[in-house]
PDB file of C-alpha atoms in Angstrom:
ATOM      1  CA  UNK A   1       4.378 127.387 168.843  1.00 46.00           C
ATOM      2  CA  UNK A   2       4.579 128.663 165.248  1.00 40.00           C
ATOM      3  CA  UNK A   3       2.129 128.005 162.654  1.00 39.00           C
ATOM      4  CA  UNK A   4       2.307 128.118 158.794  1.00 36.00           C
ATOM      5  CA  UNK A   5      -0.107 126.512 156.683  1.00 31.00           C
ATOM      6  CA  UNK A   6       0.687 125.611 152.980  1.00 29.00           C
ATOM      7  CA  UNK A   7      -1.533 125.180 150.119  1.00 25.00           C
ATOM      8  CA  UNK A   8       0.980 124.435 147.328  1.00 24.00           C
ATOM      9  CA  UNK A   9       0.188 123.141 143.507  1.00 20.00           C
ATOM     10  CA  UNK A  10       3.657 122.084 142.512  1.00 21.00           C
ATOM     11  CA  UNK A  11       5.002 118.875 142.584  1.00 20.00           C
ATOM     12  CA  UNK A  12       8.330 117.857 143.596  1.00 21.00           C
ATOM     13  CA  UNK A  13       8.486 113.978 144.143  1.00 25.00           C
ATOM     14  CA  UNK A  14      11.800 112.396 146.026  1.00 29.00           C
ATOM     15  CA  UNK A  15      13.238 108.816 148.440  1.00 30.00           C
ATOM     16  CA  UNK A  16      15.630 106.934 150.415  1.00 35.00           C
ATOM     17  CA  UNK A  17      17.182 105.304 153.718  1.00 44.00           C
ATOM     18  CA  UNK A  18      15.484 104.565 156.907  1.00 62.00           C
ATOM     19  CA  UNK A  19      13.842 101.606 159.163  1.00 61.00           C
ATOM     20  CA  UNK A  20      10.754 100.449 159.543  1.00 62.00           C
ATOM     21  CA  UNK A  21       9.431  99.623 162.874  1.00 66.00           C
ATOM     22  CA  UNK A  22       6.129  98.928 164.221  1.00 62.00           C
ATOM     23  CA  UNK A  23       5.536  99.940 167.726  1.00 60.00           C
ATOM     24  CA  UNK A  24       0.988 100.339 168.888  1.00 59.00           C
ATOM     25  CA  UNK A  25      -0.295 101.021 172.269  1.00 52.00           C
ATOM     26  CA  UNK A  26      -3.358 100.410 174.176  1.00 45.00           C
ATOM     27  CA  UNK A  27      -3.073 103.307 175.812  1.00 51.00           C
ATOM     28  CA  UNK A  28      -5.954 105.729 175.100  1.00 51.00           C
ATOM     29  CA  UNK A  29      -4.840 108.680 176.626  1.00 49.00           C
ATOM     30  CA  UNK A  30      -1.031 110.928 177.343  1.00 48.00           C
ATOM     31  CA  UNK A  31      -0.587 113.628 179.041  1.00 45.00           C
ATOM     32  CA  UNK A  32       2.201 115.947 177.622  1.00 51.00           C
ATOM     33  CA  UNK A  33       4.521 118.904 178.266  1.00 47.00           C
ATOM     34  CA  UNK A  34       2.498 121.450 176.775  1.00 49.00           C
ATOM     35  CA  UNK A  35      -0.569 121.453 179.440  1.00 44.00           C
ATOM     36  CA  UNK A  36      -3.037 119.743 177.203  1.00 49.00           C
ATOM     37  CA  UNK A  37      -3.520 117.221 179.907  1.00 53.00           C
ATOM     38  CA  UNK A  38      -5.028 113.993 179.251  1.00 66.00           C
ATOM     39  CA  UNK A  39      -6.870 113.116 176.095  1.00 79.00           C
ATOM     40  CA  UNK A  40      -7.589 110.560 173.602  1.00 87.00           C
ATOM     41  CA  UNK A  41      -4.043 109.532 172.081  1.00 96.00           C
ATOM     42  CA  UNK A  42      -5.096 105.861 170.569  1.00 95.00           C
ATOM     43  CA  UNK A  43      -5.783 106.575 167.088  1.00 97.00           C
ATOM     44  CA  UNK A  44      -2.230 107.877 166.721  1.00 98.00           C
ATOM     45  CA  UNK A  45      -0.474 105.334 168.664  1.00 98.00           C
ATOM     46  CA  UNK A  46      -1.339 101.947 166.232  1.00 98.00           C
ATOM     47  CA  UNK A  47       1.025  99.727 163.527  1.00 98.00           C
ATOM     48  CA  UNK A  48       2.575 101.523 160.750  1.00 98.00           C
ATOM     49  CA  UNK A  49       0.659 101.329 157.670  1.00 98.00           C
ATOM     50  CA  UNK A  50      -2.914 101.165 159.522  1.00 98.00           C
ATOM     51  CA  UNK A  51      -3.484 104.987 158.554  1.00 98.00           C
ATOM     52  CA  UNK A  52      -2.904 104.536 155.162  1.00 98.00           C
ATOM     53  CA  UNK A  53      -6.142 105.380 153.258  1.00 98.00           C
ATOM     54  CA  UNK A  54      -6.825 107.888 156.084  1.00 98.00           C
ATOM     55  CA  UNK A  55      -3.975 109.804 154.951  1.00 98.00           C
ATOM     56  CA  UNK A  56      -4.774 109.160 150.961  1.00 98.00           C
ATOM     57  CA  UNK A  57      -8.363 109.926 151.133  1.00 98.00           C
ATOM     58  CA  UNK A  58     -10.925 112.375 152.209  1.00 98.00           C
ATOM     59  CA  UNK A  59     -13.636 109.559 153.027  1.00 97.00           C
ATOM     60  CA  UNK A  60     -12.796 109.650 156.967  1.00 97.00           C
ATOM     61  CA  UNK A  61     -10.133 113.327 156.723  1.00 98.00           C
ATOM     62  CA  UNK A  62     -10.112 116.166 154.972  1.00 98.00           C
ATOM     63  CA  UNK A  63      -7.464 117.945 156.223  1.00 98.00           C
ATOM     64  CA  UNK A  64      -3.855 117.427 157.495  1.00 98.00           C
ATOM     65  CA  UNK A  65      -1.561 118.861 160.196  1.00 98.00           C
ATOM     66  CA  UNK A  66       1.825 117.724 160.265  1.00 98.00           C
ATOM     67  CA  UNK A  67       3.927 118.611 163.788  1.00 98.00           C
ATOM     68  CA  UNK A  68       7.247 119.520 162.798  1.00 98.00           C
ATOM     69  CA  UNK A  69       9.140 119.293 166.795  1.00 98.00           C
ATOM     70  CA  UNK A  70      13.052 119.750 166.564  1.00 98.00           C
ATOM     71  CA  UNK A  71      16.053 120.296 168.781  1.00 97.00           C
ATOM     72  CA  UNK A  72      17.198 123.919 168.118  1.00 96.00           C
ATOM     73  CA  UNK A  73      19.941 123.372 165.554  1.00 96.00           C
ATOM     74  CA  UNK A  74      18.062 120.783 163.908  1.00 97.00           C
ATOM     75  CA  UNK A  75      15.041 122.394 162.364  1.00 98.00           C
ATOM     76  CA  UNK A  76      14.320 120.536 158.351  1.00 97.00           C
ATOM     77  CA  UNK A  77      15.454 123.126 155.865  1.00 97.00           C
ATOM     78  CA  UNK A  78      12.849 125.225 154.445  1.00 98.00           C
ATOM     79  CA  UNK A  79      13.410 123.299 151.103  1.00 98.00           C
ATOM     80  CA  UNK A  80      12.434 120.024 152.732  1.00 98.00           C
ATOM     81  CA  UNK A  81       9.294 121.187 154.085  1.00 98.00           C
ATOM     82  CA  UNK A  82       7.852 122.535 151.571  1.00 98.00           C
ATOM     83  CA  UNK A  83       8.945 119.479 149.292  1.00 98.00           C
ATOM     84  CA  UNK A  84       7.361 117.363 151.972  1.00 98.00           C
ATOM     85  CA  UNK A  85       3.846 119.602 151.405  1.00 98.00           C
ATOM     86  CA  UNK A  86       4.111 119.492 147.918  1.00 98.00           C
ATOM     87  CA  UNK A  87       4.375 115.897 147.642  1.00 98.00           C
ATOM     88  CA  UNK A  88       1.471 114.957 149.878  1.00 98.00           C
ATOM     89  CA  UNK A  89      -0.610 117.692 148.077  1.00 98.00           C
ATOM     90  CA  UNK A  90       0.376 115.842 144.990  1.00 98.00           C
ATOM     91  CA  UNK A  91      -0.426 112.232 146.648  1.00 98.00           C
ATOM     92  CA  UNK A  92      -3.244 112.930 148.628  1.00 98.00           C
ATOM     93  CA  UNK A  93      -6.649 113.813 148.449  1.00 98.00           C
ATOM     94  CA  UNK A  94      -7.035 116.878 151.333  1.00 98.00           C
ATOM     95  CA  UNK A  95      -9.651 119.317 150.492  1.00 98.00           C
ATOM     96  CA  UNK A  96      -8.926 121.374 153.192  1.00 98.00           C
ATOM     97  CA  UNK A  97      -5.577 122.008 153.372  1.00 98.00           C
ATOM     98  CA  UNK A  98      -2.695 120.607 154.495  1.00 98.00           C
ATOM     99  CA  UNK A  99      -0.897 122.895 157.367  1.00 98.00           C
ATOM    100  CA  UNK A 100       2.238 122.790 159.586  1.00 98.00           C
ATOM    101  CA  UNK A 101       3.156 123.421 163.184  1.00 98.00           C
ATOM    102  CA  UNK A 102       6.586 123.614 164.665  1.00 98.00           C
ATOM    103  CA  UNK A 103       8.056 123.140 167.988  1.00 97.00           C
ATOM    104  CA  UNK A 104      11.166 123.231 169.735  1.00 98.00           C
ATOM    105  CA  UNK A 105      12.183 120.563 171.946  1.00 96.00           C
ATOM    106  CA  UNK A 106      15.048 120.673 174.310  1.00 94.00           C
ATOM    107  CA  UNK A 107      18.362 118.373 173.334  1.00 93.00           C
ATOM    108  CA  UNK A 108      18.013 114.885 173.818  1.00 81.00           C
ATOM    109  CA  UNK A 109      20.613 113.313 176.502  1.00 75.00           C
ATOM    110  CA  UNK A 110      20.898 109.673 175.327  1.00 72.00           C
ATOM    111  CA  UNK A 111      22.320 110.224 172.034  1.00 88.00           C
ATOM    112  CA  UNK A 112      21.762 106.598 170.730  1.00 95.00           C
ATOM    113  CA  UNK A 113      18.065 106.546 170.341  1.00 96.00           C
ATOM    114  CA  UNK A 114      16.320 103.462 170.876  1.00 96.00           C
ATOM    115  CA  UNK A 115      12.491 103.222 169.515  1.00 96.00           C
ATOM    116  CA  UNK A 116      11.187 103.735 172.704  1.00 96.00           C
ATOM    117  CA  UNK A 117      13.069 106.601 173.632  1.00 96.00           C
ATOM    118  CA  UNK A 118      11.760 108.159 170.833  1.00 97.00           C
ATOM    119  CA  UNK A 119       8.178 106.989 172.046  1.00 98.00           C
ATOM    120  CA  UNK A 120       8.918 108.658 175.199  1.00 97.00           C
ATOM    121  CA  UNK A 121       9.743 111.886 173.367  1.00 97.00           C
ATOM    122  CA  UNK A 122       6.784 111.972 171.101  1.00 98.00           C
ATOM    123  CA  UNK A 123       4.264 110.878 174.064  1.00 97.00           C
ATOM    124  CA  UNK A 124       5.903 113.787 176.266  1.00 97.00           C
ATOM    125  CA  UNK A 125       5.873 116.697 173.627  1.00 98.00           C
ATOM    126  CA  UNK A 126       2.947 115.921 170.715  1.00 98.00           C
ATOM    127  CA  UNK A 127      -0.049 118.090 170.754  1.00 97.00           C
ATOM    128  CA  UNK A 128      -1.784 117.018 167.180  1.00 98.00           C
ATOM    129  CA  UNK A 129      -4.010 114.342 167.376  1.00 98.00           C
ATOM    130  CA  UNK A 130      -6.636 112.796 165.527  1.00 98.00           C
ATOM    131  CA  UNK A 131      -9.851 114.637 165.753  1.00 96.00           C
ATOM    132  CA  UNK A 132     -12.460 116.118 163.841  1.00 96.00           C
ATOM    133  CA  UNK A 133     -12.120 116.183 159.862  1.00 97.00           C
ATOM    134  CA  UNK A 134      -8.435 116.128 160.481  1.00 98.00           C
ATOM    135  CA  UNK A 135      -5.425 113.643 160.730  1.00 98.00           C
ATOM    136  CA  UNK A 136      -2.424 114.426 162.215  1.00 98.00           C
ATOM    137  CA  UNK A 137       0.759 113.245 161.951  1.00 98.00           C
ATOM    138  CA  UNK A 138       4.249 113.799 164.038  1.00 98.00           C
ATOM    139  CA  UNK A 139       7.881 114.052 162.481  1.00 98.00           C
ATOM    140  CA  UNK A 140      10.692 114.629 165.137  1.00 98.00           C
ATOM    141  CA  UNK A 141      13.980 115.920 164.108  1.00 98.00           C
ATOM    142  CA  UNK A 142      16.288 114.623 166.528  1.00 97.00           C
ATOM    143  CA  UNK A 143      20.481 115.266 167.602  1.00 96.00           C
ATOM    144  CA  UNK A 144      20.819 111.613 168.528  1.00 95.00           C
ATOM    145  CA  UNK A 145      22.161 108.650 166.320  1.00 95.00           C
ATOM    146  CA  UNK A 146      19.983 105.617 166.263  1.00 94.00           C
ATOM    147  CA  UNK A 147      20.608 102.565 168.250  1.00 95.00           C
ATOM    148  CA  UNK A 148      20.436 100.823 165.194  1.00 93.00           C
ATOM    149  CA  UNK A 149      23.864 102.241 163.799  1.00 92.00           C
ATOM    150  CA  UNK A 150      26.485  99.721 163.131  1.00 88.00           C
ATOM    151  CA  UNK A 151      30.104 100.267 161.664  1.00 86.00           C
ATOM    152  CA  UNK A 152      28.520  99.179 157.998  1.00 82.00           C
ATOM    153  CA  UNK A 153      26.155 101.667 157.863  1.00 84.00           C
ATOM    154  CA  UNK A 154      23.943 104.102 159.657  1.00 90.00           C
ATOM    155  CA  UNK A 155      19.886 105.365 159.790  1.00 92.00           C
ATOM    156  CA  UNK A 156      18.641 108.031 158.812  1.00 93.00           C
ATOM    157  CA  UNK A 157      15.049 107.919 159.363  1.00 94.00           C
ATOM    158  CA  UNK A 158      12.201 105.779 160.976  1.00 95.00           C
ATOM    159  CA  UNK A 159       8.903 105.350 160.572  1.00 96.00           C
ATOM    160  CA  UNK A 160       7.017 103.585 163.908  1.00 97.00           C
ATOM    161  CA  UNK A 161       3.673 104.363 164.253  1.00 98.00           C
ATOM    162  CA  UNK A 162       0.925 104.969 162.334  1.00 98.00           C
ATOM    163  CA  UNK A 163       1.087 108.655 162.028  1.00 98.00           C
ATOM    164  CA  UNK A 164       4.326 109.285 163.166  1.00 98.00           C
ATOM    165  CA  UNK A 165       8.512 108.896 162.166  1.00 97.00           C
ATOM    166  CA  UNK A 166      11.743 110.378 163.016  1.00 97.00           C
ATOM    167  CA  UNK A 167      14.551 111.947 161.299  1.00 96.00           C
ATOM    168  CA  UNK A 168      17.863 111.882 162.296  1.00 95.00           C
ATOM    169  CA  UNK A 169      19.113 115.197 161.558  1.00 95.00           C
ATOM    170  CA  UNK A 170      22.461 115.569 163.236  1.00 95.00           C
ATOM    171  CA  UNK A 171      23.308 112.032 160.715  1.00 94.00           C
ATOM    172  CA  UNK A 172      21.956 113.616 158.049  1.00 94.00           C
ATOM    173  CA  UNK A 173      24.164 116.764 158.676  1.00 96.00           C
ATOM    174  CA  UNK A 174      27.413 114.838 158.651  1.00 94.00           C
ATOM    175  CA  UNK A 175      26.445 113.485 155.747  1.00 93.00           C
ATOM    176  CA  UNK A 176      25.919 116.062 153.341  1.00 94.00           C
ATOM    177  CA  UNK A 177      26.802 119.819 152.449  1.00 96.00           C
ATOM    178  CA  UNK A 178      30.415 118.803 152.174  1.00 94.00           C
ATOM    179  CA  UNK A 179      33.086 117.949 149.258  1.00 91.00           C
ATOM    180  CA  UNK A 180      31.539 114.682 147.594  1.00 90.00           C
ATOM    181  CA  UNK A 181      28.256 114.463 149.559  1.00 93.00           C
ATOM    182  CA  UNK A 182      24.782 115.473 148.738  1.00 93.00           C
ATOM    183  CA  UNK A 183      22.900 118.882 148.844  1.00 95.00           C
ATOM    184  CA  UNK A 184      21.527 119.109 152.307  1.00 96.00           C
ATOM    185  CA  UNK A 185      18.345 119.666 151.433  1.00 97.00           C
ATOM    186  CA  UNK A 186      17.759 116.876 148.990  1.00 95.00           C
ATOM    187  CA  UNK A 187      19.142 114.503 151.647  1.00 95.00           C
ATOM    188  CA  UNK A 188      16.499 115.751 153.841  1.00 95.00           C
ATOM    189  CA  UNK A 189      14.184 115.286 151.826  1.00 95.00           C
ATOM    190  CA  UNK A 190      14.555 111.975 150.311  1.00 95.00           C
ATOM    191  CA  UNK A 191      14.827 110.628 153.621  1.00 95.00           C
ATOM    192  CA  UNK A 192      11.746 112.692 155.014  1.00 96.00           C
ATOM    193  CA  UNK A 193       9.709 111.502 151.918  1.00 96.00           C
ATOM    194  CA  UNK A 194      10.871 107.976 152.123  1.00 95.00           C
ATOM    195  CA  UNK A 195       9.465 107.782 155.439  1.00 96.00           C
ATOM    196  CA  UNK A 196       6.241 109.460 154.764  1.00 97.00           C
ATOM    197  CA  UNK A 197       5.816 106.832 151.835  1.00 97.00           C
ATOM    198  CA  UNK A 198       5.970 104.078 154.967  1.00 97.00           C
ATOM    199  CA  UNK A 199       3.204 105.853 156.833  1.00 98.00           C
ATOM    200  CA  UNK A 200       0.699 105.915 153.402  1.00 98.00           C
ATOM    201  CA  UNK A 201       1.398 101.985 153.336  1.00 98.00           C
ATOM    202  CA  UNK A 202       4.150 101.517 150.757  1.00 97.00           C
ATOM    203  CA  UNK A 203       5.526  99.280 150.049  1.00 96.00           C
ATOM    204  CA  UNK A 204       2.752  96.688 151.323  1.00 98.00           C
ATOM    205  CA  UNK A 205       2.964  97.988 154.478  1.00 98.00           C
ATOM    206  CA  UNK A 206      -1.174  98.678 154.574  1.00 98.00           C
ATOM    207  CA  UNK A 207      -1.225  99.487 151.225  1.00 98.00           C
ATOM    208  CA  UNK A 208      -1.714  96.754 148.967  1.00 98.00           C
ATOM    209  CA  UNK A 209       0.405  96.190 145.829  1.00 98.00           C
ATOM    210  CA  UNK A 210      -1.017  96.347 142.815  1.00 98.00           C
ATOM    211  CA  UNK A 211       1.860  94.520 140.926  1.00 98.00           C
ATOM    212  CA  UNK A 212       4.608  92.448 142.391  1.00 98.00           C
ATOM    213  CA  UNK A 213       7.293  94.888 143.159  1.00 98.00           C
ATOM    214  CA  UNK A 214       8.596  94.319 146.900  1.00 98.00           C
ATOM    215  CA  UNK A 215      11.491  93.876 147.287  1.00 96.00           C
ATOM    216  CA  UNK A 216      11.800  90.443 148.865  1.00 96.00           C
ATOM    217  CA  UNK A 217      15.789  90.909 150.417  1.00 93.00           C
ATOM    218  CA  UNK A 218      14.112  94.127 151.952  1.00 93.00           C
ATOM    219  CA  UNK A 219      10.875  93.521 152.480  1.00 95.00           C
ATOM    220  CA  UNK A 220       8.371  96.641 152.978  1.00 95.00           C
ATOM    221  CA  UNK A 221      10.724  98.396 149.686  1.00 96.00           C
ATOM    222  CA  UNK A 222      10.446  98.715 146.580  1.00 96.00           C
ATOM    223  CA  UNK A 223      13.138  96.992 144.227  1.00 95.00           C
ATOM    224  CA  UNK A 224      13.122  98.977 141.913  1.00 95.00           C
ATOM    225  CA  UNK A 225      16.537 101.220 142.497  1.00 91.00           C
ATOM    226  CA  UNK A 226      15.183 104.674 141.551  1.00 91.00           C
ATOM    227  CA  UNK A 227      12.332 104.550 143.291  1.00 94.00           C
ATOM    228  CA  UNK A 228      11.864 106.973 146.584  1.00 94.00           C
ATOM    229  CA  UNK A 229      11.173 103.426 148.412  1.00 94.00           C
ATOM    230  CA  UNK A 230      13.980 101.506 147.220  1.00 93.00           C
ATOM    231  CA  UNK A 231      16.180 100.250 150.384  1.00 88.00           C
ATOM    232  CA  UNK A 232      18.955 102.067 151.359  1.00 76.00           C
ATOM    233  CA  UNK A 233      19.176 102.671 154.908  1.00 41.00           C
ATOM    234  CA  UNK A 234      21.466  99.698 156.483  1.00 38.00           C
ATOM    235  CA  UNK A 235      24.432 100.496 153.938  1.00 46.00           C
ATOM    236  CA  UNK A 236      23.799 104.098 152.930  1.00 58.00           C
ATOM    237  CA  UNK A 237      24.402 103.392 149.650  1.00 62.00           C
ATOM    238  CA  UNK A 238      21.699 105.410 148.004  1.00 72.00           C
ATOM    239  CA  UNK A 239      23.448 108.773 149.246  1.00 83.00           C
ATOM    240  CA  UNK A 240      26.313 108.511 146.753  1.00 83.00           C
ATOM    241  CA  UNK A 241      23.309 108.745 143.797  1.00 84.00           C
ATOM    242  CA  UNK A 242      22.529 111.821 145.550  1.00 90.00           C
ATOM    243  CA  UNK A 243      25.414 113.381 144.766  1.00 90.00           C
ATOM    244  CA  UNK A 244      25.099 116.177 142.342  1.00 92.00           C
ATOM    245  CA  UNK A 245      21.660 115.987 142.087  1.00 92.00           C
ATOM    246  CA  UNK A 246      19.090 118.739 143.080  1.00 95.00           C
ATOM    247  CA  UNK A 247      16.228 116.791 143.437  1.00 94.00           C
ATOM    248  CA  UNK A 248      15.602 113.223 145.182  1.00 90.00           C
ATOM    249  CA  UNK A 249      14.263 109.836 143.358  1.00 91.00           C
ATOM    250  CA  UNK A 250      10.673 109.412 142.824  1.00 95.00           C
ATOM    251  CA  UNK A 251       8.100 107.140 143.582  1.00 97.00           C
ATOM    252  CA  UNK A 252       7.988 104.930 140.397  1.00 97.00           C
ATOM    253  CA  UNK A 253       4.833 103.955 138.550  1.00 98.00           C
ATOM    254  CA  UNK A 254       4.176 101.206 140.339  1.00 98.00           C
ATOM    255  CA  UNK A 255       4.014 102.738 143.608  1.00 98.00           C
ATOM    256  CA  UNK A 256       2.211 105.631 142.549  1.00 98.00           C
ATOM    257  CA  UNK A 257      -0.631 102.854 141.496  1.00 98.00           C
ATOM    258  CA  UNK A 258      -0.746 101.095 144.987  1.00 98.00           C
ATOM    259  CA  UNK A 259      -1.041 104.707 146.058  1.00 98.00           C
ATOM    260  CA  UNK A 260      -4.073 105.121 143.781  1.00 98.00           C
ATOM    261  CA  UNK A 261      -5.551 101.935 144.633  1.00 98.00           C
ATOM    262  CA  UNK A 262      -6.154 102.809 148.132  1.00 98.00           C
ATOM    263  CA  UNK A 263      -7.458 106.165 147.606  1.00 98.00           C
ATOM    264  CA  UNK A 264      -4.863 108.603 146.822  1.00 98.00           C
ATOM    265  CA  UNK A 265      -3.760 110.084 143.737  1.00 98.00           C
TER     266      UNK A 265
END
């Protein structure tokens, strides 16, 4: 397993498509495939949005590990990761640091991806967990498709537990580098960022609105259209805006004051 730990001061702030699904377990202990055996697993296995001002704030936390685990092929560009650091350094109050592992995990057979085979995956292969001072939280970078494609549009990103979401990198691939589509890397990251927003409670998913700015045709999003939480993930629609650009959307003032309200920045 690889380690890198970032303590960044810029701030790069970016959005867009996924689903939101809420999937908790009783179950207070996994084992996994990396010989850690059984331990406590609960804290990390409730509703999205419960987490929220443990991720904000440094009453209960202080520090953050994020568990980057990809299929080889599939690894977030270098880009998006640090993006992804820079905008929880910029939304979050860690004193101690916010650091990375990464992981390889072998291919995934089904390629349509249901919720609970990505439960299965995460349960199998996670080693960060709650403990001590620090919160931890799992992103999975997938070759499978989502069950929840249709022939209108397709997803590119879920967010289904508390501390934990997937990105569906081999979608995101197809979808960008090419003639007309957007700069990898800013796909990535919108997407990775939009999802991250979920699991800090917006849009009044644990984090309370401060102003009325859900987006009632898609609830748990913003509706404001350039906003990072703005809906996009059923159509696709937002990656055309994407287009061109080297940076993705960002939260909007009114999201960055739920954010505030609950103890981030």
């Amino acid at each position: 397993m690889k380690k890198i730990t970032y303590f960044l001061i810029c701030v790069l702030s970016l959005s867009l498509s996924c689903t939101k699904e809420d999937v908790s377990s009783n179950d207070n202990s996994s084992g996994n495939g990396n010989g850690n055996g059984s331990i406590d697993t609960s804290a990390n296995q409730q509703a999205t949005g419960t987490s929220a001002n443990a991720l904000l704030s440094d009453t209960e936390y202080n520090q953050l590990i994020i568990e980057l685990a990809y299929v080889e092929g599939f690894s977030p560009s270098n880009a998006a990761v640090e993006n992804l650091i820079a905008f929880l350094t910029e939304r979050t109050f860690k004193p101690n640091g916010i650091s990375v592992v990464t992981q390889v995990i072998p291919s995934q057979e089904n390629i349509e991806l249901t919720v609970n085979d990505i439960i299965a995956i995460e349960d199998n292969y996670r080693t960060q967990y709650n403990s001590e001072g620090t919160i931890a939280v799992w992103a999975f970078f997938t070759n499978g498709s989502s069950a929840n494609n249709t022939e209108n549009g397709v997803v590119l990103g879920t967010a289904y537990r508390n501390t934990s979401f997937v990105i569906f990198e081999e979608t995101i691939h197809g979808l960008s580098d090419g003639t007309f589509e957007p700069n990898r890397s800013v796909l990535e990251s919108t997407v990775i960022l939009h999802e991250i927003g979920h699991l800090l409670g917006l849009t009044n998913l644990g984090t309370a609105l401060q102003s009325d700015h859900e987006d009632q045709d898609h609830p748990k999003h913003c509706n404001v259209e350039t906003c990072l939480m703005y809906f996009s993930a059923e159509t696709g629609s937002g990656i055309e805006n994407l287009i061109g650009a080297n940076s993705a959307p960002e939260l909007d003032a009114q999201c960055i004051a739920d954010l505030q309200a609950n103890g981030g920045k």
